[in-house]
Amino acid sequence: MMKLEILVNDVEGTIADWHAAIEFAGQKLLEKGYITPEYIQACLEREKTYPTGLLMANGQGIAIPHADYTLVKTNSISIVRFDKGVVFGQMEDADLTVECSIMFNLAFATSDQHMSVLRRLFTLFQDISFIESCRNLKTHEVGKYVEEMLIAS
């Protein structure tokens, strides 16, 4: 498994929209120097055309915004848990929306790494207990849990 930095933040109260949610998550990555400043804008542009909201079998919504790997310095994921759901366009049908309670902003330095982690996350997202653990664990426990689950999957 590649070296991976995982940041976890909780948003209490309301975040305006998917645009603000992506900026919030990206800012956390930028503060650590894991991405270039352009990465956030690239995520926003991509989300307009190719939304990343997923409606899971249990009715939970998850968003997985990401952008061009050339704008990434360090493999990282910015996980944001929302107190109140944020509406994203659905990946399967851009005309539909899904209210997301958690977001995984993915930033990987190569296309292969990105696809590898994305495949593993999709598998994990099918497991209701994984999503519930990501929602319910203490903030400082989530990163370690996600990393362990990615390695195990």
Tab-separated table of C-alpha atoms in Angstrom:
chain	number	residue	atom	x	y	z
A	1	MET	CA	0.000	0.000	0.000
A	2	MET	CA	1.304	3.449	-0.908
A	3	LYS	CA	1.921	6.148	1.682
A	4	LEU	CA	-1.366	7.904	2.269
A	5	GLU	CA	-2.308	10.913	4.379
A	6	ILE	CA	-5.900	11.010	5.614
A	7	LEU	CA	-7.438	14.157	7.079
A	8	VAL	CA	-10.792	14.038	8.848
A	9	ASN	CA	-12.910	17.076	9.659
A	10	ASP	CA	-16.426	17.522	10.964
A	11	VAL	CA	-18.609	20.402	9.825
A	12	GLU	CA	-21.082	21.432	12.478
A	13	GLY	CA	-24.086	23.348	11.269
A	14	THR	CA	-24.844	24.005	7.640
A	15	ILE	CA	-22.438	24.157	4.728
A	16	ALA	CA	-23.983	26.105	1.843
A	17	ASP	CA	-23.606	23.677	-1.079
A	18	TRP	CA	-21.322	21.174	-2.817
A	19	HIS	CA	-19.145	24.059	-3.999
A	20	ALA	CA	-18.446	25.191	-0.412
A	21	ALA	CA	-17.986	21.567	0.707
A	22	ILE	CA	-15.288	20.916	-1.910
A	23	GLU	CA	-13.546	24.199	-1.080
A	24	PHE	CA	-13.570	23.271	2.632
A	25	ALA	CA	-12.099	19.794	2.020
A	26	GLY	CA	-9.545	21.089	-0.482
A	27	GLN	CA	-8.430	23.863	1.835
A	28	LYS	CA	-7.538	21.230	4.459
A	29	LEU	CA	-5.349	19.426	1.898
A	30	LEU	CA	-3.806	22.710	0.749
A	31	GLU	CA	-2.949	23.766	4.321
A	32	LYS	CA	-0.882	20.569	4.663
A	33	GLY	CA	0.814	21.122	1.292
A	34	TYR	CA	-0.645	17.914	-0.189
A	35	ILE	CA	-2.073	19.620	-3.298
A	36	THR	CA	-1.430	22.672	-5.450
A	37	PRO	CA	-3.882	25.596	-5.114
A	38	GLU	CA	-5.213	24.754	-8.601
A	39	TYR	CA	-6.459	21.371	-7.397
A	40	ILE	CA	-9.476	22.840	-5.592
A	41	GLN	CA	-10.636	24.728	-8.698
A	42	ALA	CA	-10.061	21.606	-10.807
A	43	CYS	CA	-12.300	19.597	-8.432
A	44	LEU	CA	-15.014	22.251	-8.675
A	45	GLU	CA	-14.854	22.315	-12.488
A	46	ARG	CA	-14.941	18.524	-12.721
A	47	GLU	CA	-17.883	18.279	-10.302
A	48	LYS	CA	-19.975	20.580	-12.543
A	49	THR	CA	-19.585	18.240	-15.510
A	50	TYR	CA	-19.101	14.881	-13.781
A	51	PRO	CA	-20.839	14.929	-10.386
A	52	THR	CA	-19.569	12.470	-7.788
A	53	GLY	CA	-22.539	11.939	-5.464
A	54	LEU	CA	-23.346	8.292	-4.789
A	55	LEU	CA	-26.630	7.036	-3.385
A	56	MET	CA	-25.799	3.894	-1.447
A	57	ALA	CA	-28.115	0.905	-0.926
A	58	ASN	CA	-28.842	2.019	2.645
A	59	GLY	CA	-30.012	5.441	1.450
A	60	GLN	CA	-26.823	7.199	2.607
A	61	GLY	CA	-25.209	9.710	0.286
A	62	ILE	CA	-21.444	9.876	-0.236
A	63	ALA	CA	-19.525	12.277	-2.482
A	64	ILE	CA	-16.057	11.540	-3.868
A	65	PRO	CA	-14.804	14.689	-5.630
A	66	HIS	CA	-11.391	14.499	-7.268
A	67	ALA	CA	-9.369	16.089	-10.063
A	68	ASP	CA	-6.230	15.785	-12.180
A	69	TYR	CA	-3.429	13.852	-10.460
A	70	THR	CA	-0.800	16.241	-11.876
A	71	LEU	CA	-1.991	18.825	-9.319
A	72	VAL	CA	-1.325	16.478	-6.368
A	73	LYS	CA	1.891	16.536	-4.319
A	74	THR	CA	1.080	13.871	-1.692
A	75	ASN	CA	-1.386	10.975	-1.854
A	76	SER	CA	-4.181	12.024	0.442
A	77	ILE	CA	-7.877	11.912	1.255
A	78	SER	CA	-9.768	14.731	2.925
A	79	ILE	CA	-12.765	13.151	4.647
A	80	VAL	CA	-15.459	15.589	5.715
A	81	ARG	CA	-18.462	14.588	7.804
A	82	PHE	CA	-21.452	16.899	7.538
A	83	ASP	CA	-23.800	17.613	10.416
A	84	LYS	CA	-26.478	18.498	7.854
A	85	GLY	CA	-26.384	16.788	4.455
A	86	VAL	CA	-24.969	18.577	1.413
A	87	VAL	CA	-26.649	18.078	-1.972
A	88	PHE	CA	-24.413	16.797	-4.798
A	89	GLY	CA	-25.306	15.732	-8.323
A	90	GLN	CA	-25.493	11.958	-8.739
A	91	MET	CA	-22.670	10.160	-10.503
A	92	GLU	CA	-25.075	7.848	-12.364
A	93	ASP	CA	-27.361	10.642	-13.562
A	94	ALA	CA	-26.273	14.295	-13.394
A	95	ASP	CA	-29.932	15.393	-13.477
A	96	LEU	CA	-30.563	13.724	-10.117
A	97	THR	CA	-29.212	14.809	-6.749
A	98	VAL	CA	-28.272	13.040	-3.543
A	99	GLU	CA	-27.910	14.443	-0.037
A	100	CYS	CA	-24.456	13.470	1.207
A	101	SER	CA	-23.541	13.112	4.857
A	102	ILE	CA	-19.883	12.350	4.172
A	103	MET	CA	-17.373	13.282	1.484
A	104	PHE	CA	-14.061	11.724	0.499
A	105	ASN	CA	-12.033	14.329	-1.448
A	106	LEU	CA	-9.457	12.125	-3.202
A	107	ALA	CA	-6.004	13.392	-4.181
A	108	PHE	CA	-3.548	10.915	-5.695
A	109	ALA	CA	-0.300	11.633	-7.501
A	110	THR	CA	-0.751	9.053	-10.278
A	111	SER	CA	-3.714	7.818	-12.268
A	112	ASP	CA	-2.958	4.188	-11.274
A	113	GLN	CA	-2.995	5.024	-7.556
A	114	HIS	CA	-6.210	6.981	-7.969
A	115	MET	CA	-7.969	4.112	-9.769
A	116	SER	CA	-6.659	1.528	-7.309
A	117	VAL	CA	-7.967	3.388	-4.250
A	118	LEU	CA	-11.217	4.314	-6.008
A	119	ARG	CA	-11.906	0.623	-6.749
A	120	ARG	CA	-11.258	-0.316	-3.113
A	121	LEU	CA	-13.433	2.537	-1.833
A	122	PHE	CA	-16.314	1.476	-4.100
A	123	THR	CA	-16.075	-2.011	-2.598
A	124	LEU	CA	-16.025	-0.581	0.935
A	125	PHE	CA	-18.958	1.746	0.180
A	126	GLN	CA	-21.106	-1.343	-0.522
A	127	ASP	CA	-20.622	-2.330	3.130
A	128	ILE	CA	-23.135	-0.451	5.279
A	129	SER	CA	-21.013	-1.006	8.402
A	130	PHE	CA	-18.060	0.783	6.746
A	131	ILE	CA	-20.142	3.893	6.080
A	132	GLU	CA	-21.677	3.803	9.552
A	133	SER	CA	-18.226	3.473	11.138
A	134	CYS	CA	-16.962	6.442	9.107
A	135	ARG	CA	-19.957	8.450	10.342
A	136	ASN	CA	-19.889	7.356	13.981
A	137	LEU	CA	-16.264	6.863	15.027
A	138	LYS	CA	-14.528	9.700	16.843
A	139	THR	CA	-12.868	12.145	14.429
A	140	HIS	CA	-9.338	11.024	15.347
A	141	GLU	CA	-10.244	7.332	14.789
A	142	VAL	CA	-11.694	7.627	11.281
A	143	GLY	CA	-8.430	8.115	9.348
A	144	LYS	CA	-6.770	5.054	10.874
A	145	TYR	CA	-9.929	2.994	10.327
A	146	VAL	CA	-10.213	3.989	6.644
A	147	GLU	CA	-6.514	3.305	6.058
A	148	GLU	CA	-6.795	-0.150	7.679
A	149	MET	CA	-9.895	-0.968	5.627
A	150	LEU	CA	-8.226	0.163	2.379
A	151	ILE	CA	-5.252	-2.092	3.118
A	152	ALA	CA	-7.525	-5.030	3.976
A	153	SER	CA	-9.783	-4.670	0.923
